[in-house]
Coordinates of C-alpha atoms in Angstrom, one line a residue:
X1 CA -7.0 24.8 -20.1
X2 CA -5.9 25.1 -16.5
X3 CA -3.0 23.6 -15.1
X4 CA -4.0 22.2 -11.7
X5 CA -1.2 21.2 -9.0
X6 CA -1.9 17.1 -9.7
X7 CA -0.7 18.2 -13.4
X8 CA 2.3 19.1 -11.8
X9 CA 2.9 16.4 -9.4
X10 CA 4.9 13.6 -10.4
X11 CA 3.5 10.3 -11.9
X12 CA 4.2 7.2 -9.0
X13 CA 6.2 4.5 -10.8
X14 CA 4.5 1.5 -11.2
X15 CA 6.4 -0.5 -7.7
X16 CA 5.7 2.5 -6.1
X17 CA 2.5 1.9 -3.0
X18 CA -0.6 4.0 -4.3
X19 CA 0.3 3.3 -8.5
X20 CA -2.3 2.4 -10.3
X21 CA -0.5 -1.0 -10.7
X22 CA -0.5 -2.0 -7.5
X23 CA -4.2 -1.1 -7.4
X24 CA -4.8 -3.2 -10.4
X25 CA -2.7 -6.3 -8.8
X26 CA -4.4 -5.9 -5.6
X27 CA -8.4 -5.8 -7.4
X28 CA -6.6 -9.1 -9.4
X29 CA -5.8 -11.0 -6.1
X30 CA -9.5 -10.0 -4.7
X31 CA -11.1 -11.2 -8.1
X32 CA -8.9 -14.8 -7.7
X33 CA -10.1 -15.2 -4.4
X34 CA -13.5 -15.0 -5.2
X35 CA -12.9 -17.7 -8.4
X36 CA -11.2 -19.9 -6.0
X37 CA -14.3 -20.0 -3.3
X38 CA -16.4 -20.2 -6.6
X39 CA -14.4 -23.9 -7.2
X40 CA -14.5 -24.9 -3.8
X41 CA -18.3 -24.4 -4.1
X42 CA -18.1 -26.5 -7.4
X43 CA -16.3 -28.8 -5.8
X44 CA -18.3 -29.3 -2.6
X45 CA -21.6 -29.5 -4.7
X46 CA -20.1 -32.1 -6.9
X47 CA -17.9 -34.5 -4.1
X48 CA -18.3 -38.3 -4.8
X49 CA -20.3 -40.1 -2.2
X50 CA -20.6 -43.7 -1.4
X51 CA -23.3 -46.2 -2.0
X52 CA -23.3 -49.2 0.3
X53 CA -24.6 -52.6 -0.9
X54 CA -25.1 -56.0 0.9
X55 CA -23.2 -59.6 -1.6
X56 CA -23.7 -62.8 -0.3
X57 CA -19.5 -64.9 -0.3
X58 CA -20.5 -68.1 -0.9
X59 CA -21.9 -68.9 2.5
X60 CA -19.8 -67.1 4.6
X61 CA -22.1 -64.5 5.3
X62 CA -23.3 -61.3 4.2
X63 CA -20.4 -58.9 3.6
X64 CA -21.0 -54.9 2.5
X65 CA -19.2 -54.0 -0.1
X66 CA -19.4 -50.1 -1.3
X67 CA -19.4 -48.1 -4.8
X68 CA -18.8 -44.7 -5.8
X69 CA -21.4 -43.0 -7.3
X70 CA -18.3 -40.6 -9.2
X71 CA -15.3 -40.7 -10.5
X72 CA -14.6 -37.6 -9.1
X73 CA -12.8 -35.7 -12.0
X74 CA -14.9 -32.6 -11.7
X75 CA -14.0 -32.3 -7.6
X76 CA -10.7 -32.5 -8.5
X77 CA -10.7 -30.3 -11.7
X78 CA -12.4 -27.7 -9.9
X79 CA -10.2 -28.1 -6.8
X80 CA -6.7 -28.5 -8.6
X81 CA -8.1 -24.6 -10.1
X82 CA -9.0 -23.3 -6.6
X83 CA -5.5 -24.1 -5.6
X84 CA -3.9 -23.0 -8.3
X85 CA -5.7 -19.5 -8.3
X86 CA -5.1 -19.0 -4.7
X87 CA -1.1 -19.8 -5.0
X88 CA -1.5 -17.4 -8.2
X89 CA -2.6 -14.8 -5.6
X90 CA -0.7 -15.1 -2.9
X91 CA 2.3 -14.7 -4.9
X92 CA 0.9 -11.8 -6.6
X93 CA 0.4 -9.9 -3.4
X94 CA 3.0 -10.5 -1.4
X95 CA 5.5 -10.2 -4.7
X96 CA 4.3 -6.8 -5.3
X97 CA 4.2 -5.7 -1.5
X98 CA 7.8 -7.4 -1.3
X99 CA 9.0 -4.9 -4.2
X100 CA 7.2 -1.7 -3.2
X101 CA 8.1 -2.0 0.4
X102 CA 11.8 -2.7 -0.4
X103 CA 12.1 0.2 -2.9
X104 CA 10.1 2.6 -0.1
X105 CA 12.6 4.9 2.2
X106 CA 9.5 6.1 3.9
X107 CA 8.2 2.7 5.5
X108 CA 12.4 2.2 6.7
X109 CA 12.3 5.3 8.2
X110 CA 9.1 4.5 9.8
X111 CA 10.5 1.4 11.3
X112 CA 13.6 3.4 13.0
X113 CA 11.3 5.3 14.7
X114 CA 11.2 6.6 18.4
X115 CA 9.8 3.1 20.3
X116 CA 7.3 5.5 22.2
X117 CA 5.6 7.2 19.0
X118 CA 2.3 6.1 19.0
X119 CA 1.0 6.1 15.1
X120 CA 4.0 4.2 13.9
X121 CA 3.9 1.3 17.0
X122 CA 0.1 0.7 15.7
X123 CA 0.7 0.7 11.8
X124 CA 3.9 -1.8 12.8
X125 CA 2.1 -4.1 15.3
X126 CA -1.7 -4.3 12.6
X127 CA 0.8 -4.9 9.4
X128 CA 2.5 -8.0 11.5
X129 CA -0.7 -9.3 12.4
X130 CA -1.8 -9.1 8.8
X131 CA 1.0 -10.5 7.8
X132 CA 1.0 -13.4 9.8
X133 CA -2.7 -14.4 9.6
X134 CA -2.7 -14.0 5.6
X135 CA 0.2 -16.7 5.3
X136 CA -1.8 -18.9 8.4
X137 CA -5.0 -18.6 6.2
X138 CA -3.1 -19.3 3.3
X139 CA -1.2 -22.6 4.6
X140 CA -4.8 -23.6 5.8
X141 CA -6.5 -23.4 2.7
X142 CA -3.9 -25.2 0.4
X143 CA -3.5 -28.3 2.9
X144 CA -8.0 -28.7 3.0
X145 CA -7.4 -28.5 -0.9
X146 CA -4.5 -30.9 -0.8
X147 CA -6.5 -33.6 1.3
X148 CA -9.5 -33.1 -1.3
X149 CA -7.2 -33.3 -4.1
X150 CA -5.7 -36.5 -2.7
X151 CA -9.0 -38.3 -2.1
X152 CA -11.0 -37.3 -5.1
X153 CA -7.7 -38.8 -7.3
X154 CA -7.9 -42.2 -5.8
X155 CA -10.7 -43.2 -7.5
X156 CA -10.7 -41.9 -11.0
X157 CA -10.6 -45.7 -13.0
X158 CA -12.9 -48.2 -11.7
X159 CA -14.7 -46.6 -9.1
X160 CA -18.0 -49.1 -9.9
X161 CA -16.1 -51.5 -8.8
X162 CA -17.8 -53.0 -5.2
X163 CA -14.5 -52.7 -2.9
X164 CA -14.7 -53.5 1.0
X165 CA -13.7 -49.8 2.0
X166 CA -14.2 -46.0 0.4
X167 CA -12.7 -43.2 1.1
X168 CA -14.6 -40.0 0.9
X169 CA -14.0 -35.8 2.0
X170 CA -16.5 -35.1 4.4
X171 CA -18.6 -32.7 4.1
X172 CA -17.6 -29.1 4.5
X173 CA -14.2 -29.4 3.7
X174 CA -13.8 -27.5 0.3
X175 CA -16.3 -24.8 1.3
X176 CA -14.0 -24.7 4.5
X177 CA -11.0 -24.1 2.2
X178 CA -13.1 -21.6 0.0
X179 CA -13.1 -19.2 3.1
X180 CA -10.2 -19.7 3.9
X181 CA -8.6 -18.4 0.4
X182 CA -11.8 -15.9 0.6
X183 CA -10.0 -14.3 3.9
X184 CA -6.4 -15.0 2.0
X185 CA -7.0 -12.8 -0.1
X186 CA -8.7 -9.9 1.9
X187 CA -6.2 -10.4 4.8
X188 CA -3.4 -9.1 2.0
X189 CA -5.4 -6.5 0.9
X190 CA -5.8 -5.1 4.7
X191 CA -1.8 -5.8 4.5
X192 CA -1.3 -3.4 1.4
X193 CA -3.6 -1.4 2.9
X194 CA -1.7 -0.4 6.2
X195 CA 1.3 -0.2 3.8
X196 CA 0.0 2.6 2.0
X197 CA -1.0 4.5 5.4
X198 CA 2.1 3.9 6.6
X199 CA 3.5 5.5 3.8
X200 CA 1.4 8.1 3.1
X201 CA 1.9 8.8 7.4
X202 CA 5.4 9.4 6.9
X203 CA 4.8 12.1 3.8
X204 CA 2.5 13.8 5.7
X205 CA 4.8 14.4 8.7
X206 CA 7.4 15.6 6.2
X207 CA 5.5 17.9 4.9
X208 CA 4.4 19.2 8.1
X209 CA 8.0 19.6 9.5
X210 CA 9.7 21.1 6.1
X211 CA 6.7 23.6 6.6
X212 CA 7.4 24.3 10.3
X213 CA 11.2 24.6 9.4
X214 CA 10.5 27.6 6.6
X215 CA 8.3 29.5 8.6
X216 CA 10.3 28.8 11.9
X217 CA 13.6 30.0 9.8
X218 CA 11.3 33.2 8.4
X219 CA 10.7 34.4 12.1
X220 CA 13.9 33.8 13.3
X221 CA 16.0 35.7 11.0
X222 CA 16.9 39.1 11.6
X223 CA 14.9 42.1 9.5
X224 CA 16.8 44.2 7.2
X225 CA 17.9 47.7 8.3
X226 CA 16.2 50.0 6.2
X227 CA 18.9 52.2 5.4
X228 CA 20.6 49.3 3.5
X229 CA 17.3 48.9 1.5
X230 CA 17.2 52.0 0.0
X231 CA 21.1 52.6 -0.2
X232 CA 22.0 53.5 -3.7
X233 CA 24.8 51.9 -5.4
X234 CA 26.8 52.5 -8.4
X235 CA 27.3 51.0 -11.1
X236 CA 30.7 50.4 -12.5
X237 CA 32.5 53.5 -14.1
X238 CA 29.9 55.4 -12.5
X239 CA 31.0 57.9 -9.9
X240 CA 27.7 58.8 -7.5
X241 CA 26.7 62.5 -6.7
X242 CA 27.3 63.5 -3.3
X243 CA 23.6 63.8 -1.6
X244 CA 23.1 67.2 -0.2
X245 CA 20.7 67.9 2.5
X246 CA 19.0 70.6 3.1
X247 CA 18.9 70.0 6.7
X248 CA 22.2 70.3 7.0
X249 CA 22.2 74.4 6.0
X250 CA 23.1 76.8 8.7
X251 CA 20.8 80.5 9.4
X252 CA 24.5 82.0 7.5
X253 CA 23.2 80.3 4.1
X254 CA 20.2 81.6 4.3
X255 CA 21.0 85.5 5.3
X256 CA 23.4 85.6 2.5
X257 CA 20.9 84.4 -0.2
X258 CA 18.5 87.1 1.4
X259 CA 21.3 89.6 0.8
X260 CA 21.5 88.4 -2.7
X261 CA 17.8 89.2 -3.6
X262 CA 17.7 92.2 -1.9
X263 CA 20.5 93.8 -3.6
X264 CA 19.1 92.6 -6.8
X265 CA 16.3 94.4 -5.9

């Protein structure tokens, strides 16, 4: 079996941006979002309303009284879950954004950089508008819940009972807080999103520059002399012949072994 290069890469830990637990949390936060417009639905379809109804006081006129025509449990059941599940996410998010980006050297060296680099001024300036219109969204969507909750629980035991005034949510309010925990939720993702650029920004340039540093310190270094390259050293104890070249011989050397062979001769 081959061994490919993301065998040999190493495993992100689990705080780390780009694990497969932060994916996991962030798909969780999405998936609570959409349970908590679900429950604002619920809760909208299902809103107590008021029935008006004309009683005669003894002779002092006509007077309208008004009933409920709920009790309103299942408004506030379903809204006291849509609260609960948006909080849930919120705190998922931005606790698992809080550890990643605290344990991440990248995204603090990003935020030293030089005021005029283009890339970095963008990621910084769309992560604080994320930021800022997640928790807005958020605060939002929690206070239109908190009025429903507070309305629909004023009425739970005898809400047959005629009574000169009701109080009712009007209409559009939970499905106005179901958005707003809808866009909770996918403001955070956009959040973790430019997180992970960010980061994966700042390991690209790395890369690029250690690359540009080796070859720039390849080209820059003097080449070896040749003659050192194919010098011949000894070992230890070993005492090395004298070379002997044949250049070196003078028209004497070679009259005198002439000599030699003709006398031989």
């Amino acid at each position: 079996m081959a061994v490919t290069h993301d065998d040999l890469a190493p495993t992100p830990k689990s705080s780390d941006l780009g694990s497969k637990t932060g994916a996991f949390l962030m798909i969780l936060s999405i998936v609570l979002g959409l349970f908590c417009f679900i429950l604002c639905l619920i809760a909208e379809a299902t809103r107590s309303q008021v029935k008006w109804s004309a009683t005669n006081d003894e002779g002092k006129g006509i007077e309208s009284q008004c009933t409920y025509t709920d009790s309103g449990k299942l408004p506030l059941l379903s809204a006291t879950a849509a609260f609960l599940a948006l909080a849930i996410a919120m705190v998922v998010q931005h606790t698992y954004l809080l550890v990643a980006v605290s344990k991440s050297d990248s995204l603090v060296e990003i935020a030293w950089e030089d005021p005029d680099s283009a890339i970095p001024n963008t990621l910084t300036w769309q992560a604080g508008f994320f930021f800022v219109s997640t928790w807005m969204s958020f605060a939002v969507g929690e206070i239109l819940l908190l009025i429903g909750l507070s309305i629909e629980s004023g009425h739970l035991k005898n809400w047959k009972t005629p009574r000169p005034s009701c109080l009712i949510i009007r209409q559009g309010l939970f499905t106005s807080a179901g958005v707003f925990g809808l866009v909770t939720v996918f403001l955070a993702s956009a959040l973790y999103i430019t997180a992970l650029r960010a980061e994966r920004y700042f390991h690209t340039r790395e890369n690029t520059r250690r690359h540009v540093l080796e070859v720039s310190a390849m080209y820059a270094s003097p080449p070896t002399s040749p003659g050192r390259i194919n010098t011949i050293r000894a070992v230890h104890n070993e005492e090395p012949l004298p070379r002997q070249d044949q250049n070196l011989h003078t028209l004497y050397y070679y009259l005198r072994a002439f000599d030699k062979q003709s006398s031989l001769v």
